[in-house]
PDB file of C-alpha atoms in Angstrom:
ATOM      1  CA  MET A 131      48.012  44.535 -36.958  1.00  0.00           C
ATOM      2  CA  HIS A 132      48.655  42.892 -33.585  1.00  0.00           C
ATOM      3  CA  GLY A 133      46.320  43.035 -30.602  1.00  0.00           C
ATOM      4  CA  ASP A 134      48.366  45.748 -28.903  1.00  0.00           C
ATOM      5  CA  GLN A 135      48.314  47.841 -32.090  1.00  0.00           C
ATOM      6  CA  ILE A 136      44.556  47.431 -32.366  1.00  0.00           C
ATOM      7  CA  ARG A 137      43.967  48.484 -28.770  1.00  0.00           C
ATOM      8  CA  SER A 138      46.361  51.403 -29.165  1.00  0.00           C
ATOM      9  CA  SER A 139      44.588  52.548 -32.344  1.00  0.00           C
ATOM     10  CA  VAL A 140      41.205  52.418 -30.615  1.00  0.00           C
ATOM     11  CA  ASP A 141      42.652  54.282 -27.617  1.00  0.00           C
ATOM     12  CA  ARG A 142      43.728  57.060 -29.993  1.00  0.00           C
ATOM     13  CA  LEU A 143      40.336  57.024 -31.703  1.00  0.00           C
ATOM     14  CA  GLU A 144      38.583  57.563 -28.354  1.00  0.00           C
ATOM     15  CA  ILE A 145      40.880  60.517 -27.660  1.00  0.00           C
ATOM     16  CA  HIS A 146      40.169  61.984 -31.107  1.00  0.00           C
ATOM     17  CA  ILE A 147      36.412  61.582 -30.668  1.00  0.00           C
ATOM     18  CA  ALA A 148      36.516  63.287 -27.262  1.00  0.00           C
ATOM     19  CA  ALA A 149      38.589  66.143 -28.729  1.00  0.00           C
ATOM     20  CA  ARG A 150      36.443  66.301 -31.894  1.00  0.00           C
ATOM     21  CA  THR A 151      39.478  65.798 -34.084  1.00  0.00           C
ATOM     22  CA  ALA A 152      38.659  65.391 -37.764  1.00  0.00           C
ATOM     23  CA  PHE A 153      38.648  61.923 -39.326  1.00  0.00           C
ATOM     24  CA  GLN A 154      42.052  60.667 -40.432  1.00  0.00           C
ATOM     25  CA  LEU A 155      43.071  57.734 -42.617  1.00  0.00           C
ATOM     26  CA  TYR A 156      44.604  54.799 -40.761  1.00  0.00           C
ATOM     27  CA  ARG A 157      48.198  53.834 -41.533  1.00  0.00           C
ATOM     28  CA  ILE A 158      50.627  51.150 -40.356  1.00  0.00           C
ATOM     29  CA  ASP A 159      54.239  51.787 -41.348  1.00  0.00           C
ATOM     30  CA  ASP A 160      52.960  54.284 -43.941  1.00  0.00           C
ATOM     31  CA  ARG A 161      50.665  51.772 -45.645  1.00  0.00           C
ATOM     32  CA  PRO A 162      46.852  51.770 -45.602  1.00  0.00           C
ATOM     33  CA  ILE A 163      45.319  49.274 -43.219  1.00  0.00           C
ATOM     34  CA  THR A 164      43.645  46.250 -44.788  1.00  0.00           C
ATOM     35  CA  LEU A 165      39.940  45.524 -44.426  1.00  0.00           C
ATOM     36  CA  ASP A 166      40.790  42.610 -42.128  1.00  0.00           C
ATOM     37  CA  GLU A 167      42.723  44.979 -39.870  1.00  0.00           C
ATOM     38  CA  ALA A 168      39.863  47.481 -40.032  1.00  0.00           C
ATOM     39  CA  TYR A 169      37.350  44.884 -38.895  1.00  0.00           C
ATOM     40  CA  SER A 170      39.677  43.893 -36.046  1.00  0.00           C
ATOM     41  CA  MET A 171      39.557  47.525 -34.913  1.00  0.00           C
ATOM     42  CA  GLN A 172      35.780  47.541 -35.327  1.00  0.00           C
ATOM     43  CA  ALA A 173      35.532  44.431 -33.148  1.00  0.00           C
ATOM     44  CA  GLU A 174      37.564  46.125 -30.401  1.00  0.00           C
ATOM     45  CA  ILE A 175      35.354  49.240 -30.558  1.00  0.00           C
ATOM     46  CA  LEU A 176      32.239  47.095 -30.208  1.00  0.00           C
ATOM     47  CA  ALA A 177      33.729  44.981 -27.417  1.00  0.00           C
ATOM     48  CA  ARG A 178      34.292  48.155 -25.420  1.00  0.00           C
ATOM     49  CA  ALA A 179      30.769  49.402 -26.135  1.00  0.00           C
ATOM     50  CA  LEU A 180      29.256  46.104 -24.986  1.00  0.00           C
ATOM     51  CA  ARG A 181      31.490  45.585 -21.959  1.00  0.00           C
ATOM     52  CA  SER A 182      29.003  46.983 -19.435  1.00  0.00           C
ATOM     53  CA  GLY A 183      26.335  44.512 -20.534  1.00  0.00           C
ATOM     54  CA  SER A 184      23.761  47.287 -20.931  1.00  0.00           C
ATOM     55  CA  ASP A 185      23.815  47.269 -24.748  1.00  0.00           C
ATOM     56  CA  SER A 186      23.602  44.684 -27.523  1.00  0.00           C
ATOM     57  CA  ILE A 187      23.935  44.277 -31.291  1.00  0.00           C
ATOM     58  CA  ALA A 188      20.627  45.179 -32.955  1.00  0.00           C
ATOM     59  CA  GLY A 189      21.787  44.392 -36.471  1.00  0.00           C
ATOM     60  CA  TYR A 190      24.174  45.328 -39.246  1.00  0.00           C
ATOM     61  CA  LYS A 191      24.644  48.158 -41.681  1.00  0.00           C
ATOM     62  CA  VAL A 192      26.086  47.684 -45.134  1.00  0.00           C
ATOM     63  CA  GLY A 193      27.525  50.849 -46.577  1.00  0.00           C
ATOM     64  CA  LEU A 194      28.705  51.977 -50.001  1.00  0.00           C
ATOM     65  CA  THR A 195      26.294  49.613 -51.759  1.00  0.00           C
ATOM     66  CA  THR A 196      25.376  51.971 -54.610  1.00  0.00           C
ATOM     67  CA  ALA A 197      27.360  53.538 -57.411  1.00  0.00           C
ATOM     68  CA  LYS A 198      26.182  56.936 -56.117  1.00  0.00           C
ATOM     69  CA  MET A 199      27.573  56.362 -52.629  1.00  0.00           C
ATOM     70  CA  GLN A 200      30.814  54.816 -53.882  1.00  0.00           C
ATOM     71  CA  ALA A 201      31.341  57.860 -56.100  1.00  0.00           C
ATOM     72  CA  PHE A 202      30.343  60.169 -53.227  1.00  0.00           C
ATOM     73  CA  CYS A 203      33.010  58.613 -50.973  1.00  0.00           C
ATOM     74  CA  GLY A 204      35.542  57.818 -53.684  1.00  0.00           C
ATOM     75  CA  VAL A 205      35.737  54.103 -52.870  1.00  0.00           C
ATOM     76  CA  LYS A 206      34.860  50.934 -54.768  1.00  0.00           C
ATOM     77  CA  GLU A 207      33.615  48.310 -52.329  1.00  0.00           C
ATOM     78  CA  PRO A 208      30.882  47.817 -49.741  1.00  0.00           C
ATOM     79  CA  ILE A 209      31.670  47.784 -46.039  1.00  0.00           C
ATOM     80  CA  ALA A 210      29.870  46.501 -42.955  1.00  0.00           C
ATOM     81  CA  GLY A 211      29.255  47.766 -39.453  1.00  0.00           C
ATOM     82  CA  ARG A 212      27.203  46.765 -36.435  1.00  0.00           C
ATOM     83  CA  ILE A 213      24.190  48.669 -35.096  1.00  0.00           C
ATOM     84  CA  LEU A 214      23.928  49.017 -31.328  1.00  0.00           C
ATOM     85  CA  LYS A 215      20.482  48.686 -29.756  1.00  0.00           C
ATOM     86  CA  SER A 216      21.028  51.959 -27.874  1.00  0.00           C
ATOM     87  CA  GLY A 217      21.204  53.792 -31.206  1.00  0.00           C
ATOM     88  CA  VAL A 218      17.910  52.516 -32.656  1.00  0.00           C
ATOM     89  CA  ARG A 219      15.041  55.023 -32.650  1.00  0.00           C
ATOM     90  CA  ALA A 220      11.498  55.102 -34.007  1.00  0.00           C
ATOM     91  CA  SER A 221      10.292  57.451 -36.728  1.00  0.00           C
ATOM     92  CA  GLY A 222       9.625  60.950 -35.406  1.00  0.00           C
ATOM     93  CA  ALA A 223      12.770  60.951 -33.277  1.00  0.00           C
ATOM     94  CA  THR A 224      14.737  64.131 -32.645  1.00  0.00           C
ATOM     95  CA  LEU A 225      18.521  64.112 -33.012  1.00  0.00           C
ATOM     96  CA  ARG A 226      20.674  66.756 -31.371  1.00  0.00           C
ATOM     97  CA  LYS A 227      23.317  67.883 -33.834  1.00  0.00           C
ATOM     98  CA  SER A 228      25.629  68.890 -30.987  1.00  0.00           C
ATOM     99  CA  ASP A 229      25.864  65.222 -29.926  1.00  0.00           C
ATOM    100  CA  PHE A 230      27.826  64.471 -33.103  1.00  0.00           C
ATOM    101  CA  HIS A 231      30.963  65.748 -34.797  1.00  0.00           C
ATOM    102  CA  ARG A 232      29.249  65.887 -38.208  1.00  0.00           C
ATOM    103  CA  LEU A 233      25.837  64.259 -38.307  1.00  0.00           C
ATOM    104  CA  GLY A 234      24.760  62.621 -41.530  1.00  0.00           C
ATOM    105  CA  ILE A 235      21.405  61.109 -42.495  1.00  0.00           C
ATOM    106  CA  GLU A 236      21.224  58.295 -45.053  1.00  0.00           C
ATOM    107  CA  SER A 237      17.985  57.124 -46.708  1.00  0.00           C
ATOM    108  CA  GLU A 238      17.663  53.334 -46.758  1.00  0.00           C
ATOM    109  CA  LEU A 239      15.531  50.216 -46.858  1.00  0.00           C
ATOM    110  CA  ALA A 240      15.785  48.200 -43.633  1.00  0.00           C
ATOM    111  CA  LEU A 241      15.167  44.443 -43.510  1.00  0.00           C
ATOM    112  CA  ARG A 242      14.314  42.514 -40.333  1.00  0.00           C
ATOM    113  CA  VAL A 243      15.640  38.980 -40.116  1.00  0.00           C
ATOM    114  CA  GLY A 244      12.882  36.444 -39.416  1.00  0.00           C
ATOM    115  CA  LYS A 245      14.859  33.214 -39.615  1.00  0.00           C
ATOM    116  CA  PRO A 246      18.449  32.129 -40.265  1.00  0.00           C
ATOM    117  CA  VAL A 247      19.829  33.153 -43.636  1.00  0.00           C
ATOM    118  CA  PRO A 248      21.322  30.210 -45.572  1.00  0.00           C
ATOM    119  CA  ALA A 249      24.543  30.392 -47.519  1.00  0.00           C
ATOM    120  CA  LEU A 250      23.879  30.674 -51.229  1.00  0.00           C
ATOM    121  CA  THR A 251      24.609  27.482 -53.162  1.00  0.00           C
ATOM    122  CA  ALA A 252      23.950  26.102 -56.620  1.00  0.00           C
ATOM    123  CA  SER A 253      20.557  24.904 -55.370  1.00  0.00           C
ATOM    124  CA  ASN A 254      19.300  28.274 -54.229  1.00  0.00           C
ATOM    125  CA  ASP A 255      19.696  31.915 -55.210  1.00  0.00           C
ATOM    126  CA  VAL A 256      19.147  35.393 -53.896  1.00  0.00           C
ATOM    127  CA  ALA A 257      15.404  35.280 -54.573  1.00  0.00           C
ATOM    128  CA  ASP A 258      15.084  32.420 -52.059  1.00  0.00           C
ATOM    129  CA  LEU A 259      16.199  34.759 -49.279  1.00  0.00           C
ATOM    130  CA  ILE A 260      12.933  36.731 -49.174  1.00  0.00           C
ATOM    131  CA  GLY A 261      11.526  34.053 -46.870  1.00  0.00           C
ATOM    132  CA  CYS A 262      14.194  34.918 -44.305  1.00  0.00           C
ATOM    133  CA  ILE A 263      12.778  38.439 -43.888  1.00  0.00           C
ATOM    134  CA  ASP A 264       9.691  39.036 -41.736  1.00  0.00           C
ATOM    135  CA  ALA A 265       9.482  42.854 -41.941  1.00  0.00           C
ATOM    136  CA  ILE A 266      10.777  45.801 -43.944  1.00  0.00           C
ATOM    137  CA  ALA A 267      10.787  49.535 -43.252  1.00  0.00           C
ATOM    138  CA  ALA A 268      11.907  52.839 -44.663  1.00  0.00           C
ATOM    139  CA  ALA A 269      14.812  53.961 -42.516  1.00  0.00           C
ATOM    140  CA  PHE A 270      17.473  56.529 -41.910  1.00  0.00           C
ATOM    141  CA  GLU A 271      20.947  55.449 -40.967  1.00  0.00           C
ATOM    142  CA  VAL A 272      22.532  57.865 -38.528  1.00  0.00           C
ATOM    143  CA  ILE A 273      26.213  58.383 -39.278  1.00  0.00           C
ATOM    144  CA  ASP A 274      29.037  60.551 -37.999  1.00  0.00           C
ATOM    145  CA  ASP A 275      31.867  60.979 -40.505  1.00  0.00           C
ATOM    146  CA  ARG A 276      33.876  63.243 -38.147  1.00  0.00           C
ATOM    147  CA  ASP A 277      34.239  65.894 -40.858  1.00  0.00           C
ATOM    148  CA  ALA A 278      36.019  63.528 -43.240  1.00  0.00           C
ATOM    149  CA  ASP A 279      37.696  64.829 -46.386  1.00  0.00           C
ATOM    150  CA  TYR A 280      35.770  63.021 -49.134  1.00  0.00           C
ATOM    151  CA  SER A 281      38.537  63.618 -51.669  1.00  0.00           C
ATOM    152  CA  HIS A 282      40.810  61.307 -49.643  1.00  0.00           C
ATOM    153  CA  LEU A 283      38.951  58.258 -48.335  1.00  0.00           C
ATOM    154  CA  GLU A 284      39.547  54.520 -48.095  1.00  0.00           C
ATOM    155  CA  ALA A 285      36.945  51.850 -47.404  1.00  0.00           C
ATOM    156  CA  SER A 286      39.215  50.266 -44.794  1.00  0.00           C
ATOM    157  CA  SER A 287      39.595  53.445 -42.756  1.00  0.00           C
ATOM    158  CA  ILE A 288      35.822  54.002 -42.724  1.00  0.00           C
ATOM    159  CA  ALA A 289      35.176  50.371 -41.750  1.00  0.00           C
ATOM    160  CA  ALA A 290      37.637  50.666 -38.861  1.00  0.00           C
ATOM    161  CA  GLU A 291      35.318  53.203 -37.198  1.00  0.00           C
ATOM    162  CA  ASN A 292      32.323  50.852 -37.351  1.00  0.00           C
ATOM    163  CA  SER A 293      31.610  52.180 -40.840  1.00  0.00           C
ATOM    164  CA  TRP A 294      30.609  55.490 -39.185  1.00  0.00           C
ATOM    165  CA  ASN A 295      27.352  54.023 -37.847  1.00  0.00           C
ATOM    166  CA  ARG A 296      25.720  55.849 -34.948  1.00  0.00           C
ATOM    167  CA  GLY A 297      22.335  54.181 -35.068  1.00  0.00           C
ATOM    168  CA  ALA A 298      19.146  54.070 -37.107  1.00  0.00           C
ATOM    169  CA  VAL A 299      15.705  55.655 -37.257  1.00  0.00           C
ATOM    170  CA  LEU A 300      13.109  53.094 -38.344  1.00  0.00           C
ATOM    171  CA  GLY A 301       9.773  53.748 -39.984  1.00  0.00           C
ATOM    172  CA  GLU A 302       6.719  51.608 -39.297  1.00  0.00           C
ATOM    173  CA  ALA A 303       7.472  48.015 -40.250  1.00  0.00           C
ATOM    174  CA  MET A 304       5.426  46.131 -42.821  1.00  0.00           C
ATOM    175  CA  SER A 305       5.333  42.556 -44.082  1.00  0.00           C
ATOM    176  CA  PRO A 306       7.461  42.061 -47.206  1.00  0.00           C
ATOM    177  CA  ALA A 307       4.744  39.838 -48.702  1.00  0.00           C
ATOM    178  CA  ASP A 308       3.448  42.478 -51.114  1.00  0.00           C
ATOM    179  CA  PHE A 309       6.830  43.829 -52.214  1.00  0.00           C
ATOM    180  CA  GLY A 310       8.179  41.026 -54.388  1.00  0.00           C
ATOM    181  CA  ASP A 311      11.966  40.917 -54.533  1.00  0.00           C
ATOM    182  CA  LEU A 312      12.161  44.387 -52.896  1.00  0.00           C
ATOM    183  CA  CYS A 313      13.579  45.943 -56.059  1.00  0.00           C
ATOM    184  CA  ASN A 314      12.263  49.022 -57.852  1.00  0.00           C
ATOM    185  CA  LEU A 315      10.909  50.703 -54.722  1.00  0.00           C
ATOM    186  CA  GLN A 316      11.142  54.374 -55.591  1.00  0.00           C
ATOM    187  CA  GLY A 317      12.519  56.615 -52.856  1.00  0.00           C
ATOM    188  CA  ARG A 318      12.217  60.324 -52.236  1.00  0.00           C
ATOM    189  CA  LEU A 319      13.962  62.456 -49.617  1.00  0.00           C
ATOM    190  CA  LEU A 320      12.147  65.571 -48.404  1.00  0.00           C
ATOM    191  CA  VAL A 321      13.560  68.414 -46.332  1.00  0.00           C
ATOM    192  CA  ASN A 322      10.899  70.408 -44.495  1.00  0.00           C
ATOM    193  CA  GLY A 323       8.350  68.891 -46.844  1.00  0.00           C
ATOM    194  CA  GLU A 324      10.187  69.778 -50.056  1.00  0.00           C
ATOM    195  CA  PRO A 325      11.608  66.957 -52.230  1.00  0.00           C
ATOM    196  CA  VAL A 326      15.365  67.231 -52.720  1.00  0.00           C
ATOM    197  CA  ALA A 327      16.573  63.845 -54.067  1.00  0.00           C
ATOM    198  CA  THR A 328      15.369  60.509 -55.408  1.00  0.00           C
ATOM    199  CA  GLY A 329      16.654  56.964 -55.751  1.00  0.00           C
ATOM    200  CA  SER A 330      15.568  53.348 -56.070  1.00  0.00           C
ATOM    201  CA  SER A 331      15.997  50.264 -53.918  1.00  0.00           C
ATOM    202  CA  SER A 332      17.346  48.570 -57.051  1.00  0.00           C
ATOM    203  CA  ASP A 333      20.426  50.792 -56.823  1.00  0.00           C
ATOM    204  CA  VAL A 334      21.935  48.811 -53.929  1.00  0.00           C
ATOM    205  CA  MET A 335      24.199  46.073 -55.292  1.00  0.00           C
ATOM    206  CA  SER A 336      21.882  43.810 -57.350  1.00  0.00           C
ATOM    207  CA  GLY A 337      18.977  44.613 -55.045  1.00  0.00           C
ATOM    208  CA  PRO A 338      18.343  44.490 -51.274  1.00  0.00           C
ATOM    209  CA  LEU A 339      18.358  40.682 -51.131  1.00  0.00           C
ATOM    210  CA  SER A 340      21.888  40.692 -52.552  1.00  0.00           C
ATOM    211  CA  VAL A 341      22.865  42.951 -49.667  1.00  0.00           C
ATOM    212  CA  LEU A 342      21.287  40.464 -47.254  1.00  0.00           C
ATOM    213  CA  ALA A 343      23.313  37.636 -48.804  1.00  0.00           C
ATOM    214  CA  TRP A 344      26.484  39.729 -48.580  1.00  0.00           C
ATOM    215  CA  VAL A 345      26.037  40.618 -44.906  1.00  0.00           C
ATOM    216  CA  ALA A 346      25.154  37.016 -44.022  1.00  0.00           C
ATOM    217  CA  GLN A 347      28.430  35.932 -45.591  1.00  0.00           C
ATOM    218  CA  PHE A 348      30.257  38.722 -43.737  1.00  0.00           C
ATOM    219  CA  ALA A 349      28.761  37.595 -40.426  1.00  0.00           C
ATOM    220  CA  ARG A 350      29.785  33.987 -40.999  1.00  0.00           C
ATOM    221  CA  ALA A 351      33.311  35.030 -41.885  1.00  0.00           C
ATOM    222  CA  ASN A 352      33.448  36.711 -38.465  1.00  0.00           C
ATOM    223  CA  ASP A 353      32.045  33.683 -36.593  1.00  0.00           C
ATOM    224  CA  GLU A 354      28.641  35.331 -36.214  1.00  0.00           C
ATOM    225  CA  GLU A 355      25.151  34.580 -37.493  1.00  0.00           C
ATOM    226  CA  LEU A 356      22.297  36.878 -38.382  1.00  0.00           C
ATOM    227  CA  ARG A 357      19.677  36.387 -35.676  1.00  0.00           C
ATOM    228  CA  PRO A 358      15.892  36.755 -35.875  1.00  0.00           C
ATOM    229  CA  GLY A 359      14.872  40.267 -34.865  1.00  0.00           C
ATOM    230  CA  GLN A 360      18.050  41.907 -36.121  1.00  0.00           C
ATOM    231  CA  TRP A 361      17.758  44.742 -38.628  1.00  0.00           C
ATOM    232  CA  ILE A 362      19.874  45.070 -41.759  1.00  0.00           C
ATOM    233  CA  LEU A 363      20.396  48.532 -43.233  1.00  0.00           C
ATOM    234  CA  THR A 364      20.962  47.895 -46.938  1.00  0.00           C
ATOM    235  CA  GLY A 365      22.745  51.107 -47.911  1.00  0.00           C
ATOM    236  CA  SER A 366      21.813  54.655 -48.772  1.00  0.00           C
ATOM    237  CA  ILE A 367      20.034  54.999 -52.094  1.00  0.00           C
ATOM    238  CA  ILE A 368      20.451  58.775 -51.872  1.00  0.00           C
ATOM    239  CA  PRO A 369      23.766  60.531 -51.080  1.00  0.00           C
ATOM    240  CA  THR A 370      24.230  61.499 -47.444  1.00  0.00           C
ATOM    241  CA  LYS A 371      22.359  64.578 -46.219  1.00  0.00           C
ATOM    242  CA  PHE A 372      24.333  66.442 -43.576  1.00  0.00           C
ATOM    243  CA  ALA A 373      22.050  67.617 -40.805  1.00  0.00           C
ATOM    244  CA  VAL A 374      21.048  71.240 -40.286  1.00  0.00           C
ATOM    245  CA  VAL A 375      19.459  72.406 -37.042  1.00  0.00           C
ATOM    246  CA  GLY A 376      15.769  73.130 -37.471  1.00  0.00           C
ATOM    247  CA  GLU A 377      15.275  70.878 -40.464  1.00  0.00           C
ATOM    248  CA  THR A 378      12.982  67.854 -40.650  1.00  0.00           C
ATOM    249  CA  TYR A 379      13.864  64.996 -42.972  1.00  0.00           C
ATOM    250  CA  SER A 380      11.350  62.559 -44.403  1.00  0.00           C
ATOM    251  CA  PHE A 381      12.063  59.556 -46.575  1.00  0.00           C
ATOM    252  CA  GLU A 382       9.344  57.926 -48.653  1.00  0.00           C
ATOM    253  CA  LEU A 383      10.032  54.514 -50.175  1.00  0.00           C
ATOM    254  CA  GLY A 384       7.430  52.826 -52.345  1.00  0.00           C
ATOM    255  CA  SER A 385       4.200  52.330 -50.387  1.00  0.00           C
ATOM    256  CA  LEU A 386       6.002  51.915 -47.057  1.00  0.00           C
ATOM    257  CA  PRO A 387       5.103  54.354 -44.273  1.00  0.00           C
ATOM    258  CA  PRO A 388       7.577  57.245 -44.454  1.00  0.00           C
ATOM    259  CA  VAL A 389      10.293  57.714 -41.847  1.00  0.00           C
ATOM    260  CA  THR A 390      10.954  61.160 -40.344  1.00  0.00           C
ATOM    261  CA  VAL A 391      13.571  62.707 -38.100  1.00  0.00           C
ATOM    262  CA  GLU A 392      13.971  66.230 -36.708  1.00  0.00           C
ATOM    263  CA  ILE A 393      17.271  67.967 -36.037  1.00  0.00           C
ATOM    264  CA  ALA A 394      17.629  70.109 -32.919  1.00  0.00           C
TER     265      ALA A 394
END
């Protein structure tokens, strides 16, 4: 996909978003776009969002990191997106459903980068990466899938639209010191105080630190580096909950403070 094609595709996307057109798969000459082409589109979307200088990249999301979510979306590989600072909210936030085409809430573990993440080599492994994290939190990823048809999805088409990310709601941050390798944190999603689904932090890839290693590699491949203070959303351990006006969602993960969001 050439630069003009990328800009033209993003122009069309902006028109579709304004018109609330449903999500469509991306094609070039009747073939699916590649992930490389998708990330070129994502880069153009972000360049436009950052052009005014009033926003910045607050971190990364990694999506489709669990077997549950891959089955839910009918795809087989993880994808990345960037989180804009303007979309980051604290626990207790209220989201207006009317601000989205179809608002989804995903229950996740968030990691805050404390120092540069090294590339994995024969002399280190995933467990060594815990020292690169200075805080963790229960979190919701805010997504907008634009009323996608989940029976016909491709990872590349989702990635092209910044992997559907529209921000994050972060619970109170805690030191990772007492949480070991961050695996086996049991999660529970509640709607209006009633539990509706469960999952474990171990469900994402080979654990949250594997997600950190993956996104660090992704950033390097795109001439970027994870920076201290950035947040990494490690993937939904519970299938997406589509928002309903008047409902309050709470996500409990291990002994972390829960994260809540209300839908207006």
